């Protein structure tokens, strides 16, 4: 028998290690502008059987935090640092989670919305399909669509962005080296405006929302209490002053509002169907059981009214590619049941997301709900921990900032994780918050600080800034310190105007 050459020995050794690699595949799925209560497993009437399946076989978080806005969330998710530390979309002074996992030999794949500078291919992804822009027409796309780093011409007919994102994700998985673990990041643009959905998805929900936002909030809140998503003692946040009672609406107004919410529901339903396609593909290729799925939204529901006049004038339906509908505060408030405020705000309705983790081989207590708090900065730490990759001090010859998260692996293992000392939130200095233990400091639109005991009052109904004056001052000082630590600019770090003395 001829002796093996040294090169051949190394080849066999490499093959053996790859074959024995039991590190998990990671599928990170993020949707856009979805409210806290918009999934079936979080209390919604919207049909999400595939996500419900992941939740029932995995772990649901009730206190997982994002950064309340598209680009700030993406910068934090990708870098493992607070967005203020990396120049938000510039992604400076950091590696991305894709670059980190590539250091560990992972294949890195992405489809969907990017909304950062540079491109995914330039920041560690092996394959990419999607749009670089912050939003697009779901039927016609836009001129930022790319396949890898090349412009992609969106077909004139038969195209729907949510479906296309999944088509290419599956195509990339089929072409990936089966001997290596993979990281797949799918960033669906849905249900971000414009409200676009295939006609059959809209009609599936038509009439469902004639109950109105007041009744929808009550029914969702009741289901959330039954499911254990919210504490029954937390009051339902009041309807905002700028939201009329449903009974005050005319029949024509009610019908239009039902159409908008039916479209929004149809968009989420379609996302769930596509997640089902991903699950089926991984099951068919025997990669499902050792794949960690993580699902979340980039911020809370969106309150912005941006329906275009031509859509109203021409009475365009939301399955018409030329239409441009949005909903506003009225439904956004219901979608964030029972929490206060919305996208961009640092109150709980802006920064709280449904978060589902599913991993057959790694979740110790499937079907459970955890109230342990966690944050986007934890996703980088989790990925590198499970991939057995040490976070580097430098990358491509340049020093980088340190990751600021904590791995979720202990929570997956059914343990009590050491929590963050504090979590900081800021949106360009006008909307800010600090969460430390049970307590939360928050302000809005450069207004005065408020103080809440989140454990007892998640819906932020009882401002304790006066009765807890010393704690209030301590948390304000801690916010200032932490803002400086993570690079919040001086002009932003004022963190709210002082309350006027009455």
mmCIF file with all atom_site columns, C-alpha atoms in Angstrom, residues 82-286:
data_model
loop_
_atom_site.group_PDB
_atom_site.id
_atom_site.type_symbol
_atom_site.label_atom_id
_atom_site.label_alt_id
_atom_site.label_comp_id
_atom_site.label_asym_id
_atom_site.label_entity_id
_atom_site.label_seq_id
_atom_site.pdbx_PDB_ins_code
_atom_site.Cartn_x
_atom_site.Cartn_y
_atom_site.Cartn_z
_atom_site.occupancy
_atom_site.B_iso_or_equiv
_atom_site.pdbx_formal_charge
_atom_site.auth_seq_id
_atom_site.auth_comp_id
_atom_site.auth_asym_id
_atom_site.auth_atom_id
_atom_site.pdbx_PDB_model_num
ATOM 1   C CA . UNK A 1 82  ? -24.513 49.704 20.203  1.00 0.00 ? 82  UNK A CA 1
ATOM 2   C CA . UNK A 1 83  ? -25.211 51.500 16.937  1.00 0.00 ? 83  UNK A CA 1
ATOM 3   C CA . UNK A 1 84  ? -23.693 54.718 18.290  1.00 0.00 ? 84  UNK A CA 1
ATOM 4   C CA . UNK A 1 85  ? -20.364 52.883 18.658  1.00 0.00 ? 85  UNK A CA 1
ATOM 5   C CA . UNK A 1 86  ? -20.153 51.958 14.970  1.00 0.00 ? 86  UNK A CA 1
ATOM 6   C CA . UNK A 1 87  ? -21.468 55.055 13.197  1.00 0.00 ? 87  UNK A CA 1
ATOM 7   C CA . UNK A 1 88  ? -24.886 53.463 12.636  1.00 0.00 ? 88  UNK A CA 1
ATOM 8   C CA . UNK A 1 89  ? -25.029 52.529 8.928   1.00 0.00 ? 89  UNK A CA 1
ATOM 9   C CA . UNK A 1 90  ? -21.310 53.055 8.391   1.00 0.00 ? 90  UNK A CA 1
ATOM 10  C CA . UNK A 1 91  ? -20.474 49.948 10.460  1.00 0.00 ? 91  UNK A CA 1
ATOM 11  C CA . UNK A 1 92  ? -17.136 51.418 11.512  1.00 0.00 ? 92  UNK A CA 1
ATOM 12  C CA . UNK A 1 93  ? -14.780 50.044 14.155  1.00 0.00 ? 93  UNK A CA 1
ATOM 13  C CA . UNK A 1 94  ? -16.361 46.590 14.069  1.00 0.00 ? 94  UNK A CA 1
ATOM 14  C CA . UNK A 1 95  ? -16.660 43.228 12.458  1.00 0.00 ? 95  UNK A CA 1
ATOM 15  C CA . UNK A 1 96  ? -20.055 41.988 11.359  1.00 0.00 ? 96  UNK A CA 1
ATOM 16  C CA . UNK A 1 97  ? -21.566 38.769 12.607  1.00 0.00 ? 97  UNK A CA 1
ATOM 17  C CA . UNK A 1 98  ? -20.963 37.349 9.123   1.00 0.00 ? 98  UNK A CA 1
ATOM 18  C CA . UNK A 1 99  ? -17.275 38.265 9.248   1.00 0.00 ? 99  UNK A CA 1
ATOM 19  C CA . UNK A 1 100 ? -16.991 36.754 12.712  1.00 0.00 ? 100 UNK A CA 1
ATOM 20  C CA . UNK A 1 101 ? -18.632 33.479 11.734  1.00 0.00 ? 101 UNK A CA 1
ATOM 21  C CA . UNK A 1 102 ? -16.487 33.239 8.604   1.00 0.00 ? 102 UNK A CA 1
ATOM 22  C CA . UNK A 1 103 ? -13.471 33.198 10.913  1.00 0.00 ? 103 UNK A CA 1
ATOM 23  C CA . UNK A 1 104 ? -14.938 29.961 12.245  1.00 0.00 ? 104 UNK A CA 1
ATOM 24  C CA . UNK A 1 105 ? -15.426 28.417 8.824   1.00 0.00 ? 105 UNK A CA 1
ATOM 25  C CA . UNK A 1 106 ? -19.124 29.158 8.400   1.00 0.00 ? 106 UNK A CA 1
ATOM 26  C CA . UNK A 1 107 ? -20.726 29.715 5.009   1.00 0.00 ? 107 UNK A CA 1
ATOM 27  C CA . UNK A 1 108 ? -22.472 33.099 5.251   1.00 0.00 ? 108 UNK A CA 1
ATOM 28  C CA . UNK A 1 109 ? -25.629 33.873 3.291   1.00 0.00 ? 109 UNK A CA 1
ATOM 29  C CA . UNK A 1 110 ? -28.095 36.745 3.235   1.00 0.00 ? 110 UNK A CA 1
ATOM 30  C CA . UNK A 1 111 ? -31.320 37.729 1.517   1.00 0.00 ? 111 UNK A CA 1
ATOM 31  C CA . UNK A 1 112 ? -33.525 40.769 2.000   1.00 0.00 ? 112 UNK A CA 1
ATOM 32  C CA . UNK A 1 113 ? -33.165 44.348 3.177   1.00 0.00 ? 113 UNK A CA 1
ATOM 33  C CA . UNK A 1 114 ? -29.651 45.654 3.913   1.00 0.00 ? 114 UNK A CA 1
ATOM 34  C CA . UNK A 1 115 ? -30.085 49.389 4.731   1.00 0.00 ? 115 UNK A CA 1
ATOM 35  C CA . UNK A 1 116 ? -26.412 49.881 5.635   1.00 0.00 ? 116 UNK A CA 1
ATOM 36  C CA . UNK A 1 117 ? -23.508 51.468 3.781   1.00 0.00 ? 117 UNK A CA 1
ATOM 37  C CA . UNK A 1 118 ? -21.307 49.273 1.577   1.00 0.00 ? 118 UNK A CA 1
ATOM 38  C CA . UNK A 1 119 ? -22.907 45.911 0.653   1.00 0.00 ? 119 UNK A CA 1
ATOM 39  C CA . UNK A 1 120 ? -23.360 42.527 2.346   1.00 0.00 ? 120 UNK A CA 1
ATOM 40  C CA . UNK A 1 121 ? -20.710 40.975 0.092   1.00 0.00 ? 121 UNK A CA 1
ATOM 41  C CA . UNK A 1 122 ? -18.239 43.622 1.269   1.00 0.00 ? 122 UNK A CA 1
ATOM 42  C CA . UNK A 1 123 ? -19.082 42.863 4.915   1.00 0.00 ? 123 UNK A CA 1
ATOM 43  C CA . UNK A 1 124 ? -18.594 39.119 5.116   1.00 0.00 ? 124 UNK A CA 1
ATOM 44  C CA . UNK A 1 125 ? -21.466 37.463 3.280   1.00 0.00 ? 125 UNK A CA 1
ATOM 45  C CA . UNK A 1 126 ? -20.606 34.867 0.617   1.00 0.00 ? 126 UNK A CA 1
ATOM 46  C CA . UNK A 1 127 ? -23.923 35.274 -1.212  1.00 0.00 ? 127 UNK A CA 1
ATOM 47  C CA . UNK A 1 128 ? -26.556 38.012 -1.219  1.00 0.00 ? 128 UNK A CA 1
ATOM 48  C CA . UNK A 1 129 ? -29.902 38.781 -2.818  1.00 0.00 ? 129 UNK A CA 1
ATOM 49  C CA . UNK A 1 130 ? -32.091 41.728 -1.914  1.00 0.00 ? 130 UNK A CA 1
ATOM 50  C CA . UNK A 1 131 ? -32.321 45.498 -1.830  1.00 0.00 ? 131 UNK A CA 1
ATOM 51  C CA . UNK A 1 132 ? -29.818 47.888 -0.319  1.00 0.00 ? 132 UNK A CA 1
ATOM 52  C CA . UNK A 1 133 ? -32.522 50.494 0.331   1.00 0.00 ? 133 UNK A CA 1
ATOM 53  C CA . UNK A 1 134 ? -34.605 50.975 3.463   1.00 0.00 ? 134 UNK A CA 1
ATOM 54  C CA . UNK A 1 135 ? -37.900 50.087 1.766   1.00 0.00 ? 135 UNK A CA 1
ATOM 55  C CA . UNK A 1 136 ? -39.149 49.113 -1.663  1.00 0.00 ? 136 UNK A CA 1
ATOM 56  C CA . UNK A 1 137 ? -42.208 48.442 -3.784  1.00 0.00 ? 137 UNK A CA 1
ATOM 57  C CA . UNK A 1 138 ? -43.019 44.788 -3.063  1.00 0.00 ? 138 UNK A CA 1
ATOM 58  C CA . UNK A 1 139 ? -44.157 44.085 -6.630  1.00 0.00 ? 139 UNK A CA 1
ATOM 59  C CA . UNK A 1 140 ? -41.758 46.244 -8.653  1.00 0.00 ? 140 UNK A CA 1
ATOM 60  C CA . UNK A 1 141 ? -38.710 46.474 -6.413  1.00 0.00 ? 141 UNK A CA 1
ATOM 61  C CA . UNK A 1 142 ? -36.286 49.358 -6.921  1.00 0.00 ? 142 UNK A CA 1
ATOM 62  C CA . UNK A 1 143 ? -32.914 50.068 -8.490  1.00 0.00 ? 143 UNK A CA 1
ATOM 63  C CA . UNK A 1 144 ? -30.952 48.936 -5.427  1.00 0.00 ? 144 UNK A CA 1
ATOM 64  C CA . UNK A 1 145 ? -31.713 45.232 -5.874  1.00 0.00 ? 145 UNK A CA 1
ATOM 65  C CA . UNK A 1 146 ? -28.562 43.137 -6.080  1.00 0.00 ? 146 UNK A CA 1
ATOM 66  C CA . UNK A 1 147 ? -27.609 39.531 -6.681  1.00 0.00 ? 147 UNK A CA 1
ATOM 67  C CA . UNK A 1 148 ? -24.289 39.275 -4.918  1.00 0.00 ? 148 UNK A CA 1
ATOM 68  C CA . UNK A 1 149 ? -22.678 42.591 -5.936  1.00 0.00 ? 149 UNK A CA 1
ATOM 69  C CA . UNK A 1 150 ? -24.318 42.877 -9.340  1.00 0.00 ? 150 UNK A CA 1
ATOM 70  C CA . UNK A 1 151 ? -27.469 44.872 -10.188 1.00 0.00 ? 151 UNK A CA 1
ATOM 71  C CA . UNK A 1 152 ? -30.561 42.669 -10.334 1.00 0.00 ? 152 UNK A CA 1
ATOM 72  C CA . UNK A 1 153 ? -33.349 43.484 -12.767 1.00 0.00 ? 153 UNK A CA 1
ATOM 73  C CA . UNK A 1 154 ? -36.688 42.843 -11.092 1.00 0.00 ? 154 UNK A CA 1
ATOM 74  C CA . UNK A 1 155 ? -39.090 40.920 -13.384 1.00 0.00 ? 155 UNK A CA 1
ATOM 75  C CA . UNK A 1 156 ? -42.012 42.953 -14.676 1.00 0.00 ? 156 UNK A CA 1
ATOM 76  C CA . UNK A 1 157 ? -44.552 40.316 -13.616 1.00 0.00 ? 157 UNK A CA 1
ATOM 77  C CA . UNK A 1 158 ? -44.877 37.575 -11.030 1.00 0.00 ? 158 UNK A CA 1
ATOM 78  C CA . UNK A 1 159 ? -42.521 39.183 -8.510  1.00 0.00 ? 159 UNK A CA 1
ATOM 79  C CA . UNK A 1 160 ? -43.187 39.654 -4.796  1.00 0.00 ? 160 UNK A CA 1
ATOM 80  C CA . UNK A 1 161 ? -40.261 40.651 -2.616  1.00 0.00 ? 161 UNK A CA 1
ATOM 81  C CA . UNK A 1 162 ? -41.059 38.365 0.322   1.00 0.00 ? 162 UNK A CA 1
ATOM 82  C CA . UNK A 1 163 ? -41.253 35.327 -1.957  1.00 0.00 ? 163 UNK A CA 1
ATOM 83  C CA . UNK A 1 164 ? -38.092 36.288 -3.846  1.00 0.00 ? 164 UNK A CA 1
ATOM 84  C CA . UNK A 1 165 ? -36.119 36.677 -0.616  1.00 0.00 ? 165 UNK A CA 1
ATOM 85  C CA . UNK A 1 166 ? -37.018 33.099 0.276   1.00 0.00 ? 166 UNK A CA 1
ATOM 86  C CA . UNK A 1 167 ? -36.416 31.767 -3.250  1.00 0.00 ? 167 UNK A CA 1
ATOM 87  C CA . UNK A 1 168 ? -32.836 32.983 -3.177  1.00 0.00 ? 168 UNK A CA 1
ATOM 88  C CA . UNK A 1 169 ? -32.250 31.948 0.433   1.00 0.00 ? 169 UNK A CA 1
ATOM 89  C CA . UNK A 1 170 ? -33.168 28.378 -0.514  1.00 0.00 ? 170 UNK A CA 1
ATOM 90  C CA . UNK A 1 171 ? -31.094 28.557 -3.702  1.00 0.00 ? 171 UNK A CA 1
ATOM 91  C CA . UNK A 1 172 ? -28.081 29.691 -1.673  1.00 0.00 ? 172 UNK A CA 1
ATOM 92  C CA . UNK A 1 173 ? -28.604 26.844 0.807   1.00 0.00 ? 173 UNK A CA 1
ATOM 93  C CA . UNK A 1 174 ? -28.744 24.332 -2.029  1.00 0.00 ? 174 UNK A CA 1
ATOM 94  C CA . UNK A 1 175 ? -25.426 25.598 -3.365  1.00 0.00 ? 175 UNK A CA 1
ATOM 95  C CA . UNK A 1 176 ? -23.646 25.751 -0.005  1.00 0.00 ? 176 UNK A CA 1
ATOM 96  C CA . UNK A 1 177 ? -20.906 23.324 1.011   1.00 0.00 ? 177 UNK A CA 1
ATOM 97  C CA . UNK A 1 178 ? -22.750 20.659 3.024   1.00 0.00 ? 178 UNK A CA 1
ATOM 98  C CA . UNK A 1 179 ? -19.640 19.853 5.058   1.00 0.00 ? 179 UNK A CA 1
ATOM 99  C CA . UNK A 1 180 ? -19.634 23.318 6.639   1.00 0.00 ? 180 UNK A CA 1
ATOM 100 C CA . UNK A 1 181 ? -22.135 24.931 8.996   1.00 0.00 ? 181 UNK A CA 1
ATOM 101 C CA . UNK A 1 182 ? -23.966 27.942 7.591   1.00 0.00 ? 182 UNK A CA 1
ATOM 102 C CA . UNK A 1 183 ? -25.257 31.286 8.799   1.00 0.00 ? 183 UNK A CA 1
ATOM 103 C CA . UNK A 1 184 ? -28.331 32.544 6.936   1.00 0.00 ? 184 UNK A CA 1
ATOM 104 C CA . UNK A 1 185 ? -29.680 36.034 7.618   1.00 0.00 ? 185 UNK A CA 1
ATOM 105 C CA . UNK A 1 186 ? -33.092 36.696 6.057   1.00 0.00 ? 186 UNK A CA 1
ATOM 106 C CA . UNK A 1 187 ? -34.218 40.312 6.476   1.00 0.00 ? 187 UNK A CA 1
ATOM 107 C CA . UNK A 1 188 ? -37.774 40.505 5.165   1.00 0.00 ? 188 UNK A CA 1
ATOM 108 C CA . UNK A 1 189 ? -39.006 44.003 4.309   1.00 0.00 ? 189 UNK A CA 1
ATOM 109 C CA . UNK A 1 190 ? -42.568 43.028 5.281   1.00 0.00 ? 190 UNK A CA 1
ATOM 110 C CA . UNK A 1 191 ? -44.735 44.286 6.852   1.00 0.00 ? 191 UNK A CA 1
ATOM 111 C CA . UNK A 1 192 ? -43.056 47.706 6.332   1.00 0.00 ? 192 UNK A CA 1
ATOM 112 C CA . UNK A 1 193 ? -45.010 50.136 4.171   1.00 0.00 ? 193 UNK A CA 1
ATOM 113 C CA . UNK A 1 194 ? -46.120 50.375 1.413   1.00 0.00 ? 194 UNK A CA 1
ATOM 114 C CA . UNK A 1 195 ? -48.853 47.929 2.365   1.00 0.00 ? 195 UNK A CA 1
ATOM 115 C CA . UNK A 1 196 ? -48.599 45.478 -0.531  1.00 0.00 ? 196 UNK A CA 1
ATOM 116 C CA . UNK A 1 197 ? -49.868 41.908 -0.565  1.00 0.00 ? 197 UNK A CA 1
ATOM 117 C CA . UNK A 1 198 ? -51.195 39.464 -3.165  1.00 0.00 ? 198 UNK A CA 1
ATOM 118 C CA . UNK A 1 199 ? -54.949 39.729 -3.491  1.00 0.00 ? 199 UNK A CA 1
ATOM 119 C CA . UNK A 1 200 ? -55.619 36.293 -1.993  1.00 0.00 ? 200 UNK A CA 1
ATOM 120 C CA . UNK A 1 201 ? -53.745 37.235 1.172   1.00 0.00 ? 201 UNK A CA 1
ATOM 121 C CA . UNK A 1 202 ? -55.725 40.452 1.611   1.00 0.00 ? 202 UNK A CA 1
ATOM 122 C CA . UNK A 1 203 ? -59.082 38.808 0.977   1.00 0.00 ? 203 UNK A CA 1
ATOM 123 C CA . UNK A 1 204 ? -58.278 36.103 3.532   1.00 0.00 ? 204 UNK A CA 1
ATOM 124 C CA . UNK A 1 205 ? -58.525 38.770 6.254   1.00 0.00 ? 205 UNK A CA 1
ATOM 125 C CA . UNK A 1 206 ? -61.126 41.086 4.743   1.00 0.00 ? 206 UNK A CA 1
ATOM 126 C CA . UNK A 1 207 ? -63.827 41.788 7.314   1.00 0.00 ? 207 UNK A CA 1
ATOM 127 C CA . UNK A 1 208 ? -61.761 40.525 10.243  1.00 0.00 ? 208 UNK A CA 1
ATOM 128 C CA . UNK A 1 209 ? -60.965 44.028 11.396  1.00 0.00 ? 209 UNK A CA 1
ATOM 129 C CA . UNK A 1 210 ? -64.451 45.492 11.248  1.00 0.00 ? 210 UNK A CA 1
ATOM 130 C CA . UNK A 1 211 ? -64.385 44.897 15.003  1.00 0.00 ? 211 UNK A CA 1
ATOM 131 C CA . UNK A 1 212 ? -62.120 47.970 15.157  1.00 0.00 ? 212 UNK A CA 1
ATOM 132 C CA . UNK A 1 213 ? -58.917 48.759 16.996  1.00 0.00 ? 213 UNK A CA 1
ATOM 133 C CA . UNK A 1 214 ? -60.528 49.068 20.424  1.00 0.00 ? 214 UNK A CA 1
ATOM 134 C CA . UNK A 1 215 ? -61.963 45.556 20.374  1.00 0.00 ? 215 UNK A CA 1
ATOM 135 C CA . UNK A 1 216 ? -58.848 44.156 18.690  1.00 0.00 ? 216 UNK A CA 1
ATOM 136 C CA . UNK A 1 217 ? -56.722 45.449 21.547  1.00 0.00 ? 217 UNK A CA 1
ATOM 137 C CA . UNK A 1 218 ? -59.048 43.936 24.143  1.00 0.00 ? 218 UNK A CA 1
ATOM 138 C CA . UNK A 1 219 ? -59.142 40.510 22.483  1.00 0.00 ? 219 UNK A CA 1
ATOM 139 C CA . UNK A 1 220 ? -55.388 40.402 21.899  1.00 0.00 ? 220 UNK A CA 1
ATOM 140 C CA . UNK A 1 221 ? -54.691 41.500 25.453  1.00 0.00 ? 221 UNK A CA 1
ATOM 141 C CA . UNK A 1 222 ? -56.913 38.726 26.800  1.00 0.00 ? 222 UNK A CA 1
ATOM 142 C CA . UNK A 1 223 ? -55.107 36.107 24.687  1.00 0.00 ? 223 UNK A CA 1
ATOM 143 C CA . UNK A 1 224 ? -51.698 37.425 25.726  1.00 0.00 ? 224 UNK A CA 1
ATOM 144 C CA . UNK A 1 225 ? -52.644 37.016 29.369  1.00 0.00 ? 225 UNK A CA 1
ATOM 145 C CA . UNK A 1 226 ? -53.873 33.471 28.720  1.00 0.00 ? 226 UNK A CA 1
ATOM 146 C CA . UNK A 1 227 ? -50.643 32.583 26.897  1.00 0.00 ? 227 UNK A CA 1
ATOM 147 C CA . UNK A 1 228 ? -48.449 34.020 29.644  1.00 0.00 ? 228 UNK A CA 1
ATOM 148 C CA . UNK A 1 229 ? -46.926 36.700 27.412  1.00 0.00 ? 229 UNK A CA 1
ATOM 149 C CA . UNK A 1 230 ? -47.955 39.558 29.710  1.00 0.00 ? 230 UNK A CA 1
ATOM 150 C CA . UNK A 1 231 ? -48.586 39.884 33.426  1.00 0.00 ? 231 UNK A CA 1
ATOM 151 C CA . UNK A 1 232 ? -52.351 40.095 34.078  1.00 0.00 ? 232 UNK A CA 1
ATOM 152 C CA . UNK A 1 233 ? -51.704 42.947 36.520  1.00 0.00 ? 233 UNK A CA 1
ATOM 153 C CA . UNK A 1 234 ? -50.352 45.258 33.815  1.00 0.00 ? 234 UNK A CA 1
ATOM 154 C CA . UNK A 1 235 ? -53.108 47.614 32.666  1.00 0.00 ? 235 UNK A CA 1
ATOM 155 C CA . UNK A 1 236 ? -53.840 47.999 28.983  1.00 0.00 ? 236 UNK A CA 1
ATOM 156 C CA . UNK A 1 237 ? -52.277 51.288 27.904  1.00 0.00 ? 237 UNK A CA 1
ATOM 157 C CA . UNK A 1 238 ? -54.942 53.903 27.109  1.00 0.00 ? 238 UNK A CA 1
ATOM 158 C CA . UNK A 1 239 ? -55.985 54.812 23.588  1.00 0.00 ? 239 UNK A CA 1
ATOM 159 C CA . UNK A 1 240 ? -53.984 57.878 22.482  1.00 0.00 ? 240 UNK A CA 1
ATOM 160 C CA . UNK A 1 241 ? -55.782 61.202 22.206  1.00 0.00 ? 241 UNK A CA 1
ATOM 161 C CA . UNK A 1 242 ? -55.213 61.317 18.444  1.00 0.00 ? 242 UNK A CA 1
ATOM 162 C CA . UNK A 1 243 ? -56.905 57.941 17.881  1.00 0.00 ? 243 UNK A CA 1
ATOM 163 C CA . UNK A 1 244 ? -60.705 58.146 17.609  1.00 0.00 ? 244 UNK A CA 1
ATOM 164 C CA . UNK A 1 245 ? -62.995 55.516 19.075  1.00 0.00 ? 245 UNK A CA 1
ATOM 165 C CA . UNK A 1 246 ? -63.947 52.993 16.398  1.00 0.00 ? 246 UNK A CA 1
ATOM 166 C CA . UNK A 1 247 ? -67.632 53.743 16.897  1.00 0.00 ? 247 UNK A CA 1
ATOM 167 C CA . UNK A 1 248 ? -66.993 57.353 15.858  1.00 0.00 ? 248 UNK A CA 1
ATOM 168 C CA . UNK A 1 249 ? -65.911 56.253 12.362  1.00 0.00 ? 249 UNK A CA 1
ATOM 169 C CA . UNK A 1 250 ? -68.277 56.251 9.368   1.00 0.00 ? 250 UNK A CA 1
ATOM 170 C CA . UNK A 1 251 ? -69.021 52.966 7.586   1.00 0.00 ? 251 UNK A CA 1
ATOM 171 C CA . UNK A 1 252 ? -66.833 54.017 4.651   1.00 0.00 ? 252 UNK A CA 1
ATOM 172 C CA . UNK A 1 253 ? -63.955 54.875 6.977   1.00 0.00 ? 253 UNK A CA 1
ATOM 173 C CA . UNK A 1 254 ? -64.322 51.549 8.769   1.00 0.00 ? 254 UNK A CA 1
ATOM 174 C CA . UNK A 1 255 ? -64.224 49.671 5.465   1.00 0.00 ? 255 UNK A CA 1
ATOM 175 C CA . UNK A 1 256 ? -61.039 51.448 4.385   1.00 0.00 ? 256 UNK A CA 1
ATOM 176 C CA . UNK A 1 257 ? -59.377 50.786 7.720   1.00 0.00 ? 257 UNK A CA 1
ATOM 177 C CA . UNK A 1 258 ? -60.379 47.128 7.533   1.00 0.00 ? 258 UNK A CA 1
ATOM 178 C CA . UNK A 1 259 ? -58.723 46.945 4.103   1.00 0.00 ? 259 UNK A CA 1
ATOM 179 C CA . UNK A 1 260 ? -55.471 48.396 5.425   1.00 0.00 ? 260 UNK A CA 1
ATOM 180 C CA . UNK A 1 261 ? -55.247 46.075 8.406   1.00 0.00 ? 261 UNK A CA 1
ATOM 181 C CA . UNK A 1 262 ? -56.246 43.076 6.280   1.00 0.00 ? 262 UNK A CA 1
ATOM 182 C CA . UNK A 1 263 ? -53.354 43.897 3.949   1.00 0.00 ? 263 UNK A CA 1
ATOM 183 C CA . UNK A 1 264 ? -50.937 44.227 6.848   1.00 0.00 ? 264 UNK A CA 1
ATOM 184 C CA . UNK A 1 265 ? -52.117 40.877 8.224   1.00 0.00 ? 265 UNK A CA 1
ATOM 185 C CA . UNK A 1 266 ? -51.749 39.321 4.781   1.00 0.00 ? 266 UNK A CA 1
ATOM 186 C CA . UNK A 1 267 ? -48.146 40.509 4.583   1.00 0.00 ? 267 UNK A CA 1
ATOM 187 C CA . UNK A 1 268 ? -47.315 38.832 7.897   1.00 0.00 ? 268 UNK A CA 1
ATOM 188 C CA . UNK A 1 269 ? -49.196 35.688 6.865   1.00 0.00 ? 269 UNK A CA 1
ATOM 189 C CA . UNK A 1 270 ? -47.131 35.545 3.666   1.00 0.00 ? 270 UNK A CA 1
ATOM 190 C CA . UNK A 1 271 ? -43.896 35.904 5.656   1.00 0.00 ? 271 UNK A CA 1
ATOM 191 C CA . UNK A 1 272 ? -44.962 32.966 7.801   1.00 0.00 ? 272 UNK A CA 1
ATOM 192 C CA . UNK A 1 273 ? -45.678 30.868 4.713   1.00 0.00 ? 273 UNK A CA 1
ATOM 193 C CA . UNK A 1 274 ? -42.188 31.607 3.443   1.00 0.00 ? 274 UNK A CA 1
ATOM 194 C CA . UNK A 1 275 ? -40.631 30.688 6.768   1.00 0.00 ? 275 UNK A CA 1
ATOM 195 C CA . UNK A 1 276 ? -42.487 27.409 6.363   1.00 0.00 ? 276 UNK A CA 1
ATOM 196 C CA . UNK A 1 277 ? -40.701 26.928 3.040   1.00 0.00 ? 277 UNK A CA 1
ATOM 197 C CA . UNK A 1 278 ? -37.328 27.419 4.751   1.00 0.00 ? 278 UNK A CA 1
ATOM 198 C CA . UNK A 1 279 ? -38.255 24.943 7.475   1.00 0.00 ? 279 UNK A CA 1
ATOM 199 C CA . UNK A 1 280 ? -39.377 22.357 4.901   1.00 0.00 ? 280 UNK A CA 1
ATOM 200 C CA . UNK A 1 281 ? -36.168 22.713 2.903   1.00 0.00 ? 281 UNK A CA 1
ATOM 201 C CA . UNK A 1 282 ? -34.009 22.166 5.971   1.00 0.00 ? 282 UNK A CA 1
ATOM 202 C CA . UNK A 1 283 ? -36.106 19.186 7.036   1.00 0.00 ? 283 UNK A CA 1
ATOM 203 C CA . UNK A 1 284 ? -35.834 17.642 3.570   1.00 0.00 ? 284 UNK A CA 1
ATOM 204 C CA . UNK A 1 285 ? -32.048 18.070 3.598   1.00 0.00 ? 285 UNK A CA 1
ATOM 205 C CA . UNK A 1 286 ? -31.595 16.725 7.162   1.00 0.00 ? 286 UNK A CA 1
#
